[in-house]
PDB file of C-alpha atoms and ligand atoms in Angstrom:
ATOM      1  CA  UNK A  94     -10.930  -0.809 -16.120  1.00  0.00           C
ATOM      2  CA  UNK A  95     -10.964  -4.261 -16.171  1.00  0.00           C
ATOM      3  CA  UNK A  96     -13.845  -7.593 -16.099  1.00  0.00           C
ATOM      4  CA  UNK A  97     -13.340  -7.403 -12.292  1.00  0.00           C
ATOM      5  CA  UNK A  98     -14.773  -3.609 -11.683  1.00  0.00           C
ATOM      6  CA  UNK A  99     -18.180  -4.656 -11.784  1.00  0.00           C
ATOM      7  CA  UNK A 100     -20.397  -1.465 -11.107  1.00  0.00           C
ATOM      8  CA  UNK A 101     -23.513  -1.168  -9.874  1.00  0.00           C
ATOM      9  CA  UNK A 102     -25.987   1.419  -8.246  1.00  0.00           C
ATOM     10  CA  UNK A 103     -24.426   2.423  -4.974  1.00  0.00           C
ATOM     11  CA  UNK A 104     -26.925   5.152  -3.630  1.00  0.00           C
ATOM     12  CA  UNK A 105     -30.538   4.704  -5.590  1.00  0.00           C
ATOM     13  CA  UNK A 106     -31.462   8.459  -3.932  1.00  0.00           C
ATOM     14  CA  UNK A 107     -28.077  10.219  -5.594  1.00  0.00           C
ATOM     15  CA  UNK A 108     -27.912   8.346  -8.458  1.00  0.00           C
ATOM     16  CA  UNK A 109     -24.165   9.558 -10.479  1.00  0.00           C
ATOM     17  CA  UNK A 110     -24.791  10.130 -14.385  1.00  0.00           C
ATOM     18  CA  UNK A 111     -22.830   7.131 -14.950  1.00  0.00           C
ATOM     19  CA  UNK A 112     -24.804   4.919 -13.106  1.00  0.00           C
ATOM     20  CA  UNK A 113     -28.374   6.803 -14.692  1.00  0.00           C
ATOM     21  CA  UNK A 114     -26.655   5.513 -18.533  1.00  0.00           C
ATOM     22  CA  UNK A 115     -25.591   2.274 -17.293  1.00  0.00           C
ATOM     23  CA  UNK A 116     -27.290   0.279 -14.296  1.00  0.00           C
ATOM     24  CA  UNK A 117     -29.439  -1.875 -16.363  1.00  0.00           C
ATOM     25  CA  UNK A 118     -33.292  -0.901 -16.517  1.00  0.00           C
ATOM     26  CA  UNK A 119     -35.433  -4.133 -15.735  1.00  0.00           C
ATOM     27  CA  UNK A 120     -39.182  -4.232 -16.643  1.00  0.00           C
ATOM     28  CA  UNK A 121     -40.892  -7.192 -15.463  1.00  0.00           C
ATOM     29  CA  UNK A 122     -43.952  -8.128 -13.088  1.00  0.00           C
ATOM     30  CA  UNK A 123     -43.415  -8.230  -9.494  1.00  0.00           C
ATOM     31  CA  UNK A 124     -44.990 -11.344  -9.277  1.00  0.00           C
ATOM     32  CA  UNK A 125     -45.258 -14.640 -11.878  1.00  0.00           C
ATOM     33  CA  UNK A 126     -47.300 -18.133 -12.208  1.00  0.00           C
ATOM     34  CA  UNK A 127     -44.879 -21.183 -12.010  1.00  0.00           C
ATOM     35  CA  UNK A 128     -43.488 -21.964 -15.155  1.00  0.00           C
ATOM     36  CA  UNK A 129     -45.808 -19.565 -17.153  1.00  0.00           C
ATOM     37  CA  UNK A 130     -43.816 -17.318 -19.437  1.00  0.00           C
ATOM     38  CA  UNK A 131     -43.664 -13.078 -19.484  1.00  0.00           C
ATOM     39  CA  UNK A 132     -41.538 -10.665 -20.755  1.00  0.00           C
ATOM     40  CA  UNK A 133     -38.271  -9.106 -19.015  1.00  0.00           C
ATOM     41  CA  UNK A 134     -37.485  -5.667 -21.308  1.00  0.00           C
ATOM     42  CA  UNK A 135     -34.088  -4.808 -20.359  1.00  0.00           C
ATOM     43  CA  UNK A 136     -32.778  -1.251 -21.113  1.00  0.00           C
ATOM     44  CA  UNK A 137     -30.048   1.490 -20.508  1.00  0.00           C
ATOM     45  CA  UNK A 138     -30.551   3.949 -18.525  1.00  0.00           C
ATOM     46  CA  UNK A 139     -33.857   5.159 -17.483  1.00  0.00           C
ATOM     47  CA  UNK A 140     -33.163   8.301 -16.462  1.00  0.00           C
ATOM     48  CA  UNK A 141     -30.455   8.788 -19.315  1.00  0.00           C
ATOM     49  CA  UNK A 142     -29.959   6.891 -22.804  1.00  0.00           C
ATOM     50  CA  UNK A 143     -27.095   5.459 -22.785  1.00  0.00           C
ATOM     51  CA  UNK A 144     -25.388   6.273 -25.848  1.00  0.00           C
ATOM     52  CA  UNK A 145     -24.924   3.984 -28.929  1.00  0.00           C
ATOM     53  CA  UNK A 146     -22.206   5.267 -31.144  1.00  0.00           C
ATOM     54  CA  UNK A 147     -19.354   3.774 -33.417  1.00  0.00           C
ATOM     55  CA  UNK A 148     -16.724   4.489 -30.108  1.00  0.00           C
ATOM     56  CA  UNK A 149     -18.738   4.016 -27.177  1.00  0.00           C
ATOM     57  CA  UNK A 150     -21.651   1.377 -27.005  1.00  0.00           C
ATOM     58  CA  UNK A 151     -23.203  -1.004 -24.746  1.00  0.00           C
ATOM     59  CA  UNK A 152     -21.981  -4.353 -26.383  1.00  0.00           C
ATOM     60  CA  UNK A 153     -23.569  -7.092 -24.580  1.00  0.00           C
ATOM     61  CA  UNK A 154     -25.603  -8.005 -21.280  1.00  0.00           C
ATOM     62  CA  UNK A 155     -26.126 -11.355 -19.976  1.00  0.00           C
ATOM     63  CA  UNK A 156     -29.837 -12.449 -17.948  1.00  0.00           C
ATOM     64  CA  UNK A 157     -29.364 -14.224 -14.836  1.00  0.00           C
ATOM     65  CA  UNK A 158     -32.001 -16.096 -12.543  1.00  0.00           C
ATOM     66  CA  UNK A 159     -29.904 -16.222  -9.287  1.00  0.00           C
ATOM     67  CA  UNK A 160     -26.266 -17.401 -10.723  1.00  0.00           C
ATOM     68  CA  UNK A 161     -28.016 -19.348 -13.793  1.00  0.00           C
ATOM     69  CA  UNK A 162     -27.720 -17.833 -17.046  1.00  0.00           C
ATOM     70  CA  UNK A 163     -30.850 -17.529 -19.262  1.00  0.00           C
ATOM     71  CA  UNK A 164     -29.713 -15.153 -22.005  1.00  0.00           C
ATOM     72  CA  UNK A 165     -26.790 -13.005 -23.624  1.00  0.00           C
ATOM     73  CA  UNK A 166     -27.721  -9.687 -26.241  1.00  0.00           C
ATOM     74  CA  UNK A 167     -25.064  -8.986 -28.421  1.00  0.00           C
ATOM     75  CA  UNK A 168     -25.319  -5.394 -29.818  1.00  0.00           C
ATOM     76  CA  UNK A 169     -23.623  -3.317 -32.251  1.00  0.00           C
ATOM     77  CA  UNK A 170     -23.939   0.417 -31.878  1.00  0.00           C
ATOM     78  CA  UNK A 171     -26.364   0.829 -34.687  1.00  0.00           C
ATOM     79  CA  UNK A 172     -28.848  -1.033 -32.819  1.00  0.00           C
ATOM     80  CA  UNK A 173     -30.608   0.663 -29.792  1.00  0.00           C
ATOM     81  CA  UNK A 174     -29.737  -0.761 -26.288  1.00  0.00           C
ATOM     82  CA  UNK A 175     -32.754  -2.652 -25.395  1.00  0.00           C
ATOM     83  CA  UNK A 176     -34.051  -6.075 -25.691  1.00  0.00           C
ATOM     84  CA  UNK A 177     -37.614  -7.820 -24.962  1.00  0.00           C
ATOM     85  CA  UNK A 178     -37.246 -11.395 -23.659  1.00  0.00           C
ATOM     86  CA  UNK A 179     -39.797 -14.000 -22.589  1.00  0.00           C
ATOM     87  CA  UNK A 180     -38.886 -16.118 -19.980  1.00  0.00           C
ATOM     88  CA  UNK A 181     -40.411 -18.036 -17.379  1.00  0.00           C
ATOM     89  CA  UNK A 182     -39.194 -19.068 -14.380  1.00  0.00           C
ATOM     90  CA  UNK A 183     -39.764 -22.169 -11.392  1.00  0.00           C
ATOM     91  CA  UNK A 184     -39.374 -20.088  -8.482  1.00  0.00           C
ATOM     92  CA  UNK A 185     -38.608 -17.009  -6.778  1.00  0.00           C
ATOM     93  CA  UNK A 186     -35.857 -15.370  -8.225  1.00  0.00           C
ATOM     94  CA  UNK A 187     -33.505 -12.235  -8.731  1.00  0.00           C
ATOM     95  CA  UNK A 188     -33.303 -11.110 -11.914  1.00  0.00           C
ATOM     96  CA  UNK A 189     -29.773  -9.782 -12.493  1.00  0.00           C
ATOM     97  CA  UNK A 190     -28.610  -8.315 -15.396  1.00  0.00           C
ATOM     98  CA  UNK A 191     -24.216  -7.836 -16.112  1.00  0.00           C
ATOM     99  CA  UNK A 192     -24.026  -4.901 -19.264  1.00  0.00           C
ATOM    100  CA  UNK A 193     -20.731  -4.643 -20.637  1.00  0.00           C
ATOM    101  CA  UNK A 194     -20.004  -0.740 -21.976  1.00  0.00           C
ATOM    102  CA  UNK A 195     -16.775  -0.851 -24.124  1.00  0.00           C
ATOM    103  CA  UNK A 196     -15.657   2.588 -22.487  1.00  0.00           C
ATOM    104  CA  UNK A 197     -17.285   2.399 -18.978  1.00  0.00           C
ATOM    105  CA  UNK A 198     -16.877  -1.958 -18.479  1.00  0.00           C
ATOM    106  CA  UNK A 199     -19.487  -3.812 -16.503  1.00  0.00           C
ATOM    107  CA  UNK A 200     -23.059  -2.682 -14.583  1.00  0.00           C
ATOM    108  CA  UNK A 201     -25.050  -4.831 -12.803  1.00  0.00           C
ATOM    109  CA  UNK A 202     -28.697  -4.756 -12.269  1.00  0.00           C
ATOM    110  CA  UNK A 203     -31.217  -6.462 -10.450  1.00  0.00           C
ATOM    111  CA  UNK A 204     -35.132  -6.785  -9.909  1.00  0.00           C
ATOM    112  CA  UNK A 205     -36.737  -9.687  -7.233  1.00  0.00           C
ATOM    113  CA  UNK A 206     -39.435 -11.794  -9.096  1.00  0.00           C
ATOM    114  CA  UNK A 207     -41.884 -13.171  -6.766  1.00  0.00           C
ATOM    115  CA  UNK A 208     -43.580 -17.427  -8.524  1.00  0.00           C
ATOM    116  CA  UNK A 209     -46.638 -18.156  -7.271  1.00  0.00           C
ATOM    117  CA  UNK A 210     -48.393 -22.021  -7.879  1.00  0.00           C
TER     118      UNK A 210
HETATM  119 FE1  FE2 B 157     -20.702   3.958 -21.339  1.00  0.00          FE
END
């Protein structure tokens, strides 16, 4: 499986256990001030915990606004696969997230952001 295979939720009404453990979780408002920071908590999955073990991890994920990169989490499996970031953005945006998985390789997410003046 290489960088190139990059997964992400095909069917959000049949959702495969794979995808429930790896599509990256975004929780964020719908709808920001210009410029005025809030917090993005990413996590993995919502439906099932991804799991965090010496063999099979989530290692890193990487915060885009549209193809501009605002953050990378770096994660060893002791650590639980979530992160809290504040962030603020100039105008409407999607929110993707790319989560590498050292066994299952990379899982996009995404969530539409909506700046108001
Ligand atoms: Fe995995």
């Amino acid at each position: 499986m290489g960088y190139y295979d990059l997964k992400k939720l095909e069917n959000p009404n049949d959702k495969t256990a794979l995808e429930k453990k790896h599509v990256p979780f975004i929780e964020a408002p719908d709808e920001v001030k210009k410029g005025e920071f809030f917090e993005v908590k990413v996590s993995f999955g919502k439906e099932i915990v991804h799991p965090m073990e010496e063999g099979h991890f989530i290692q890193n994920f990487d915060l885009y606004a549209e193809y501009y990169q605002l953050a990378r989490v770096d994660f060893t499996h002791e650590v639980k696969a979530e992160a809290t970031l504040t962030i603020k953005l100039e105008e409407s945006s999607k929110l993707r997230v790319f989560a590498y998985c050292n066994l299952h390789g990379q899982w996009e997410g995404s969530k539409d952001i909506t700046v108001v003046e």
